[in-house]
XYZ file of C-alpha atoms in Angstrom:
540
model
C 0.000 0.000 0.000
C 1.047 3.578 -0.508
C 0.215 6.746 1.377
C 1.414 10.159 0.251
C 1.979 12.682 2.893
C 4.099 15.872 3.114
C 1.530 18.482 4.123
C 1.211 21.582 1.938
C -0.741 24.325 3.647
C -2.387 27.473 2.378
C 0.000 30.370 2.755
C 2.832 27.921 3.374
C 5.259 29.345 0.814
C 6.075 28.184 -2.709
C 4.786 24.667 -2.134
C 1.267 25.807 -1.261
C -1.140 24.132 -3.654
C -4.494 25.729 -3.021
C -6.313 29.061 -3.138
C -8.521 30.782 -0.585
C -11.989 29.287 -0.327
C -13.606 32.294 -1.989
C -11.673 31.640 -5.195
C -13.152 28.198 -5.722
C -16.299 27.884 -7.827
C -19.444 26.462 -6.272
C -19.987 24.401 -9.385
C -17.988 21.650 -11.008
C -15.011 22.774 -13.040
C -15.673 23.110 -16.738
C -12.314 21.484 -17.435
C -11.847 17.770 -18.045
C -12.269 15.485 -15.029
C -9.868 12.669 -14.331
C -11.016 9.308 -15.623
C -9.612 5.784 -15.453
C -10.907 5.222 -18.985
C -7.948 7.045 -20.538
C -5.613 4.258 -19.371
C -7.186 1.829 -21.834
C -7.382 4.290 -24.755
C -4.774 5.710 -27.115
C -2.311 7.318 -26.879
C -1.899 6.338 -23.217
C -2.623 2.675 -23.878
C -0.008 2.685 -26.669
C 2.557 4.244 -24.329
C 1.917 1.563 -21.694
C 2.108 -1.330 -24.146
C 5.046 0.042 -26.144
C 7.130 0.855 -23.080
C 6.083 -2.277 -21.213
C 6.989 -4.533 -24.134
C 10.217 -2.726 -25.044
C 13.612 -4.408 -25.005
C 15.111 -1.470 -23.122
C 13.452 1.461 -21.331
C 14.976 4.871 -20.629
C 13.264 7.251 -18.214
C 14.009 10.988 -18.128
C 12.721 12.568 -14.911
C 12.017 16.287 -14.538
C 11.102 18.736 -11.795
C 7.625 17.299 -11.274
C 9.148 14.476 -9.229
C 10.828 17.037 -6.971
C 7.876 19.382 -6.650
C 5.543 16.616 -5.446
C 7.970 16.138 -2.530
C 7.742 19.827 -1.606
C 10.846 21.100 -3.384
C 10.826 24.242 -5.515
C 10.175 24.438 -9.227
C 12.930 25.870 -11.409
C 11.176 29.256 -11.534
C 10.636 29.307 -7.751
C 14.262 28.329 -7.155
C 15.563 31.166 -9.326
C 13.215 33.670 -7.621
C 14.544 32.595 -4.229
C 18.124 32.990 -5.427
C 17.394 36.473 -6.770
C 16.035 37.515 -3.384
C 19.174 36.332 -1.628
C 21.414 38.039 -4.177
C 19.868 41.491 -3.673
C 19.830 41.009 0.096
C 23.537 40.211 0.126
C 24.334 43.219 -2.091
C 21.999 45.614 -0.254
C 20.716 46.962 -3.581
C 17.441 48.167 -2.051
C 15.240 47.751 0.997
C 14.361 44.064 0.743
C 11.767 44.371 3.527
C 9.579 46.247 1.014
C 7.450 43.392 -0.370
C 6.203 45.435 -3.340
C 9.754 46.373 -4.328
C 10.861 42.755 -4.066
C 8.019 41.538 -6.283
C 8.837 44.244 -8.828
C 12.500 43.196 -8.777
C 11.638 39.544 -9.389
C 9.312 40.512 -12.258
C 11.933 42.652 -13.961
C 14.657 40.017 -13.521
C 12.424 37.330 -15.015
C 11.662 39.225 -18.232
C 14.247 37.137 -20.118
C 12.919 33.890 -18.644
C 14.395 31.637 -15.951
C 17.746 31.285 -17.742
C 18.170 35.045 -17.951
C 17.064 35.497 -14.346
C 19.569 32.849 -13.266
C 22.271 34.719 -15.178
C 21.429 37.863 -13.194
C 21.734 35.873 -9.961
C 25.147 34.597 -11.022
C 26.326 38.083 -11.990
C 25.456 39.334 -8.512
C 26.902 36.345 -6.655
C 30.470 35.319 -5.873
C 31.443 32.098 -7.641
C 32.667 30.436 -4.461
C 29.210 30.589 -2.813
C 27.007 30.032 -5.880
C 26.460 26.292 -5.515
C 25.974 26.502 -1.743
C 23.304 29.158 -2.207
C 21.551 26.968 -4.786
C 21.627 24.101 -2.265
C 20.256 26.312 0.516
C 17.446 27.691 -1.636
C 16.420 24.292 -2.987
C 16.209 22.662 0.434
C 14.925 25.763 2.274
C 18.223 25.947 4.175
C 17.682 22.364 5.375
C 19.240 19.197 4.025
C 18.277 16.664 1.323
C 17.380 14.259 4.131
C 14.481 16.513 5.153
C 12.527 15.514 2.039
C 10.922 12.159 1.251
C 10.361 10.797 -2.277
C 6.896 11.244 -3.749
C 4.770 8.942 -5.862
C 6.739 9.344 -9.117
C 10.085 8.573 -7.477
C 8.604 5.583 -5.627
C 7.433 3.967 -8.861
C 10.916 3.986 -10.414
C 12.144 1.056 -8.265
C 9.033 -0.804 -9.470
C 10.264 -0.276 -13.018
C 13.634 -1.673 -11.995
C 11.913 -4.777 -10.606
C 10.261 -5.211 -13.995
C 13.189 -4.351 -16.314
C 16.301 -4.948 -14.225
C 19.444 -3.592 -15.865
C 17.478 -2.933 -19.055
C 16.192 0.212 -17.320
C 18.147 3.462 -17.669
C 17.212 6.411 -15.388
C 18.272 9.991 -16.097
C 17.136 13.009 -14.113
C 17.497 16.750 -14.522
C 16.941 17.227 -10.784
C 19.674 18.002 -8.279
C 18.078 16.064 -5.398
C 18.456 12.409 -4.420
C 14.761 11.507 -4.158
C 15.068 8.693 -6.706
C 18.069 7.254 -4.854
C 16.154 7.413 -1.581
C 13.186 5.626 -3.157
C 15.535 2.800 -4.173
C 17.003 2.561 -0.679
C 13.565 2.402 0.902
C 12.367 -0.277 -1.527
C 15.624 -2.260 -1.162
C 15.335 -3.606 -4.726
C 18.817 -2.346 -5.659
C 21.618 -0.210 -4.265
C 21.546 3.108 -6.179
C 24.551 5.223 -7.044
C 24.371 8.834 -8.225
C 26.443 9.710 -11.296
C 26.878 13.393 -12.115
C 30.244 13.620 -13.880
C 31.832 12.379 -17.069
C 33.088 9.345 -15.126
C 30.051 7.086 -15.456
C 31.677 4.043 -13.894
C 29.907 2.525 -10.920
C 30.489 -0.492 -8.642
C 29.130 -3.843 -9.710
C 25.785 -4.693 -8.202
C 24.666 -1.063 -8.066
C 22.102 0.750 -10.182
C 23.156 4.133 -11.638
C 20.992 7.260 -11.501
C 22.381 9.745 -14.033
C 22.062 13.382 -12.883
C 22.318 15.464 -16.040
C 22.411 18.862 -14.297
C 24.447 18.089 -11.181
C 23.717 16.558 -7.802
C 23.017 17.497 -4.198
C 22.442 14.344 -2.154
C 22.495 13.115 1.409
C 25.313 10.704 0.533
C 27.729 13.537 -0.423
C 28.283 11.911 -3.811
C 29.897 13.643 -6.808
C 28.274 17.045 -7.293
C 29.272 17.513 -10.919
C 28.649 20.788 -12.716
C 25.463 22.429 -11.441
C 23.545 23.555 -14.530
C 21.303 26.545 -13.810
C 21.897 29.567 -16.011
C 22.251 30.351 -19.697
C 26.040 30.380 -19.275
C 25.952 26.786 -18.023
C 23.929 25.710 -21.061
C 26.283 27.513 -23.426
C 29.301 25.779 -21.905
C 27.645 22.392 -22.381
C 27.113 23.136 -26.091
C 30.703 24.263 -26.612
C 32.299 21.062 -25.400
C 31.629 17.386 -25.830
C 29.289 16.693 -22.920
C 28.697 13.236 -21.479
C 25.047 14.203 -20.949
C 24.491 14.620 -24.675
C 26.073 11.264 -25.471
C 23.961 9.543 -22.822
C 20.612 11.004 -23.917
C 21.224 10.525 -27.627
C 22.282 6.920 -27.036
C 19.044 6.372 -25.125
C 17.029 7.886 -27.977
C 18.636 5.465 -30.421
C 18.645 2.200 -28.467
C 15.573 2.277 -26.220
C 12.013 3.403 -25.686
C 12.289 6.786 -23.956
C 9.672 8.227 -21.615
C 9.900 11.809 -20.315
C 7.974 12.395 -17.060
C 7.673 15.378 -14.746
C 9.127 17.771 -17.296
C 7.544 20.544 -19.326
C 10.074 19.825 -22.122
C 11.330 23.428 -22.206
C 14.867 22.555 -21.178
C 17.204 23.806 -23.954
C 19.444 20.750 -23.718
C 16.597 18.271 -24.154
C 15.353 20.122 -27.207
C 18.874 20.191 -28.654
C 19.335 16.462 -28.047
C 16.064 15.674 -29.831
C 17.040 17.821 -32.808
C 20.364 16.012 -32.958
C 18.873 12.573 -33.597
C 17.965 11.770 -37.182
C 14.292 11.164 -37.864
C 13.633 7.460 -37.923
C 16.882 6.670 -36.117
C 15.311 6.656 -32.678
C 13.127 4.057 -31.006
C 9.727 5.013 -29.600
C 9.762 8.222 -27.577
C 6.963 9.589 -25.379
C 6.506 12.697 -23.235
C 3.862 12.744 -20.499
C 2.217 16.143 -20.059
C -0.186 17.032 -17.236
C -3.250 19.172 -17.895
C -3.589 20.154 -14.243
C -2.472 23.730 -13.744
C -2.649 24.524 -17.453
C -6.188 25.884 -17.610
C -7.914 28.232 -15.192
C -11.520 27.690 -14.233
C -12.489 30.503 -16.571
C -11.131 28.670 -19.647
C -14.030 27.243 -21.690
C -14.114 23.437 -21.978
C -13.867 23.511 -25.757
C -11.540 25.447 -27.993
C -8.395 26.602 -26.224
C -7.408 23.294 -24.524
C -7.904 21.316 -27.738
C -6.018 23.896 -29.798
C -3.106 23.982 -27.343
C -2.799 20.219 -27.216
C -3.063 19.819 -30.977
C -0.281 22.397 -31.383
C 1.903 20.543 -28.882
C 1.248 17.259 -30.677
C 2.344 18.745 -33.985
C 5.444 20.303 -32.443
C 6.693 17.189 -30.669
C 5.711 14.682 -33.319
C 7.928 16.632 -35.722
C 10.811 15.626 -33.419
C 9.720 12.009 -33.167
C 8.100 12.401 -29.735
C 4.546 11.233 -29.014
C 2.952 13.561 -26.438
C 0.572 11.904 -23.980
C -1.753 14.082 -21.920
C -3.001 13.000 -18.500
C -5.483 14.961 -16.446
C -3.804 15.321 -13.062
C -0.464 15.017 -11.298
C -1.600 11.811 -9.585
C -1.784 10.131 -13.011
C 1.959 10.399 -13.735
C 3.029 7.844 -11.128
C 0.148 5.666 -12.291
C 1.545 5.646 -15.835
C 4.893 4.355 -14.547
C 3.165 1.681 -12.499
C 1.134 0.501 -15.498
C 4.310 0.201 -17.588
C 5.971 -1.927 -14.913
C 2.882 -4.097 -14.422
C 2.525 -4.621 -18.162
C 6.178 -5.683 -18.332
C 5.813 -8.146 -15.460
C 2.479 -9.711 -16.449
C 2.685 -9.615 -20.253
C -0.502 -11.022 -21.772
C -1.960 -11.367 -18.266
C -1.946 -7.588 -17.767
C -5.344 -6.068 -16.967
C -5.714 -2.335 -17.585
C -6.454 0.087 -14.753
C -10.150 0.683 -15.586
C -11.074 -2.981 -15.190
C -8.987 -3.410 -12.007
C -10.446 -0.247 -10.480
C -14.014 -1.252 -11.278
C -13.547 -4.629 -9.603
C -12.125 -3.004 -6.455
C -14.767 -0.270 -6.251
C -17.715 -2.603 -6.835
C -16.499 -5.027 -4.175
C -15.916 -2.344 -1.539
C -19.208 -0.624 -2.351
C -21.069 -3.915 -1.860
C -19.176 -5.576 1.012
C -17.875 -2.631 3.068
C -20.334 0.188 2.414
C -23.485 -1.875 1.864
C -24.480 0.827 -0.605
C -26.715 -1.393 -2.744
C -29.426 -1.622 -0.069
C -30.643 1.324 2.057
C -31.394 -0.686 5.207
C -28.054 -2.488 5.184
C -26.267 0.764 4.400
C -27.675 2.487 7.503
C -26.667 -0.458 9.731
C -23.213 -0.674 8.169
C -22.673 3.040 8.737
C -22.421 2.692 12.492
C -19.791 -0.017 12.293
C -17.847 1.848 9.601
C -17.845 5.072 11.615
C -16.644 3.196 14.705
C -13.842 1.618 12.652
C -12.783 5.038 11.333
C -12.779 6.497 14.853
C -10.569 3.639 16.026
C -8.204 4.323 13.104
C -8.046 8.015 13.999
C -7.396 7.230 17.674
C -4.580 4.863 16.700
C -2.983 7.524 14.480
C -3.133 10.121 17.262
C -1.543 7.621 19.673
C 1.245 6.970 17.145
C 1.897 10.711 16.874
C 1.960 11.102 20.651
C 4.418 8.209 20.951
C 6.728 9.960 18.472
C 6.901 13.007 20.725
C 3.951 15.134 19.691
C 2.725 15.410 23.277
C -0.871 14.867 24.245
C -3.378 15.960 21.623
C -6.229 17.642 23.403
C -8.121 18.709 20.308
C -11.281 17.247 18.828
C -10.788 15.720 15.371
C -13.090 14.228 12.749
C -12.105 11.739 10.049
C -13.876 11.363 6.695
C -13.469 8.624 4.093
C -13.773 9.646 0.442
C -13.723 6.911 -2.196
C -13.507 7.065 -5.974
C -16.269 5.687 -8.193
C -15.764 2.862 -10.694
C -15.059 5.269 -13.579
C -12.601 7.419 -11.640
C -14.684 10.538 -12.269
C -16.150 11.285 -8.807
C -15.232 11.132 -5.130
C -17.874 10.415 -2.510
C -17.697 11.113 1.225
C -19.059 7.752 2.385
C -18.405 8.017 6.116
C -17.521 10.684 8.686
C -16.878 10.174 12.391
C -19.020 13.128 13.488
C -22.229 12.029 11.772
C -24.120 9.023 10.410
C -25.510 8.688 6.869
C -28.909 6.995 6.798
C -29.649 6.763 3.073
C -27.086 6.122 0.300
C -29.171 8.189 -2.106
C -28.462 11.315 -0.034
C -24.672 10.869 -0.326
C -23.727 13.071 -3.248
C -20.669 12.312 -5.449
C -18.344 15.226 -6.193
C -16.746 15.585 -9.663
C -12.976 15.163 -9.582
C -11.538 18.488 -10.717
C -8.425 20.443 -9.817
C -10.639 23.478 -9.160
C -13.042 21.753 -6.766
C -13.688 23.561 -3.503
C -13.275 20.294 -1.579
C -9.832 19.707 -0.037
C -10.274 15.954 -0.546
C -10.716 16.325 -4.308
C -7.767 18.659 -4.778
C -5.548 16.479 -2.583
C -6.533 13.463 -4.696
C -5.720 15.322 -7.930
C -2.324 16.488 -6.665
C -1.463 13.107 -5.207
C -0.114 14.796 -2.074
C -1.342 15.979 1.313
C -2.937 19.427 1.453
C -3.987 21.515 4.437
C -6.455 24.378 4.362
C -7.986 26.810 6.838
C -11.756 27.143 6.835
C -13.668 30.090 8.214
C -17.280 29.194 7.484
C -19.915 30.313 9.958
C -21.983 27.159 9.483
C -19.110 24.782 10.331
C -17.305 24.130 13.602
C -14.303 22.698 11.748
C -11.582 25.314 11.092
C -8.707 23.346 9.565
C -8.862 20.400 7.157
C -6.047 18.093 6.090
C -6.518 15.976 2.969
C -4.399 12.852 2.435
C -4.744 10.761 -0.751
C -5.190 7.009 -0.431
C -3.581 4.582 -2.858
C -3.829 0.817 -2.650
C -1.003 -1.250 -4.126
C -0.895 -5.031 -4.031
C -0.170 -8.041 -6.228
C -3.907 -8.563 -6.677
C -4.948 -5.016 -7.571
C -1.755 -3.396 -8.740
C -1.748 0.295 -7.883
C -5.105 2.119 -7.749
C -5.708 5.673 -6.468
C -8.819 4.845 -4.431
C -9.682 8.106 -2.721
C -8.735 10.427 0.090
C -8.930 10.818 3.847
C -9.670 14.174 5.411
C -9.016 15.021 9.039
C -10.702 18.129 10.422
C -9.905 20.109 13.566
C -11.913 22.671 15.510
C -8.699 24.645 16.039
C -7.240 27.070 13.530
C -4.228 26.634 11.275
C -1.701 27.960 13.782
C -3.102 26.010 16.742
C -3.940 22.570 15.371
C -1.403 19.766 15.654
C -2.407 18.739 12.124
C -0.416 21.692 10.840
C 2.213 22.248 13.540
C 3.592 18.724 14.136
C 7.139 17.927 13.061
C 7.748 15.978 9.864
C 8.659 12.735 11.631
C 5.480 12.929 13.701
C 3.396 13.708 10.635
C 4.863 10.714 8.813
C 4.008 8.429 11.723
C 0.476 9.819 11.962
C -0.065 9.384 8.227
C 1.280 5.826 8.156
C -0.776 4.666 11.122
C -3.973 6.188 9.746
C -3.472 4.842 6.233
C -2.557 1.324 7.308
C -5.604 1.023 9.524
C -8.082 2.359 6.945
C -6.564 0.348 4.092
C -6.700 -2.809 6.203
C -10.410 -2.157 6.754
C -11.018 -1.681 3.034
C -8.979 -4.787 2.194
C -11.198 -7.152 4.203
C -13.253 -8.438 1.241
C -10.062 -9.378 -0.575
C -7.953 -11.039 2.139
C -10.619 -13.235 3.707
C -11.303 -10.941 6.656
C -14.736 -10.819 8.235
C -16.835 -7.713 7.742
C -17.673 -6.614 11.255
C -21.193 -5.291 10.787
C -24.796 -6.216 11.480
C -26.379 -7.577 8.309
């Protein structure tokens, strides 16, 4: 099983992933909802089969894998560096927020590469890399960040492909290496220099733009600014040889990248048409279209233009709806590789899981049974919440004296809606009164947005009709030999205290991880009862 959990809170800095409540529409988003159906349709189905059946697979990982773990995007990193540069030089009063925003806007007029060049021009060479490290990890260490869903699926690919898998990343961090260490499927080694040798029995992770890791491995040349890119073009770079070799001898899949990196574009132009094996780039629609964008017209035009652009370079673009789908794509490739003709696509697996849980756990097919089942289900959820609080207290959180409520949201068979099936502070009496909520990145529900992002979100609520003032959403994913990986829904925990008082938002990372694990394991064990032979503890 898998539970994703670094909490992003409103107003929490660059990693914040939500807007104030007033900015969310009271209707469903007019943009496309997520759907499991896409995983059995082209071009996504072709990507899964082509990559899964390939002789050799090369994966190129971009910033999306870092951002889901709470690290900065490239643009956010450069903005942070610009702030430190002007502070160190004393160019103006940096306490003036308006002046600082104006400075960042002006510096970014030539794009991130130009802005990074300004940072370098204002910064002494001997502190440049250390400042990049400090900004990326918020003046902490790489060990303060845990791998997210994308990074955690890469060891699954290794289990499926073995040494026929090649992993390249444009990220400085060691999240992929940490995912390998946690899975224990292979001992990873970071390679970031022209010396690509590595000890026997280890699996190399090639860092194309340099490396900052908790193992103090070879840093290599940190590639950030336009000057760095120019230097790479003027000399024979090992990165270019590696990527172009991958394009010629393997199926290549780009994930977590917007494909704007100048080096990637140059590498693609440098490979003759028809000389490369299959090549795919996974793009995410989430974050591309505001709620005001009409459902027809602009999205289709943009995606058709991107298809034409990348197909001219031999790349097949594949669009998925939300960030949570990217890790799912990697899982489906690995599962296809391992099972071959026995592979069952996500839509069929998800429907089997949802139908079974709806019938055997929720009792949703019969009103009378549903109302009786509710009481047992709510009691089980309360026990799970109590166990999670106890785990947090054991890890040093102190005694939690606040009142909490836990809600269970589950996806429907088509992957298009989430439904709040049970909440510890109330009892549902009729399944027909439980209303599904469309899955949309712009939904006002924390549970839905947390599900779409594939990461934990926290949000303050100041609604006169509710006694709950802070809500934490935590996506639920089941992963087993029987089901494979299925994003099944979300848990939300609500507190009567505000953002700055509730332990949900103020606990340390190690405590939060323990709370999340205990809660997820308990709830997933409850939901797994129909599949592992457990007895459903309810009055029928």
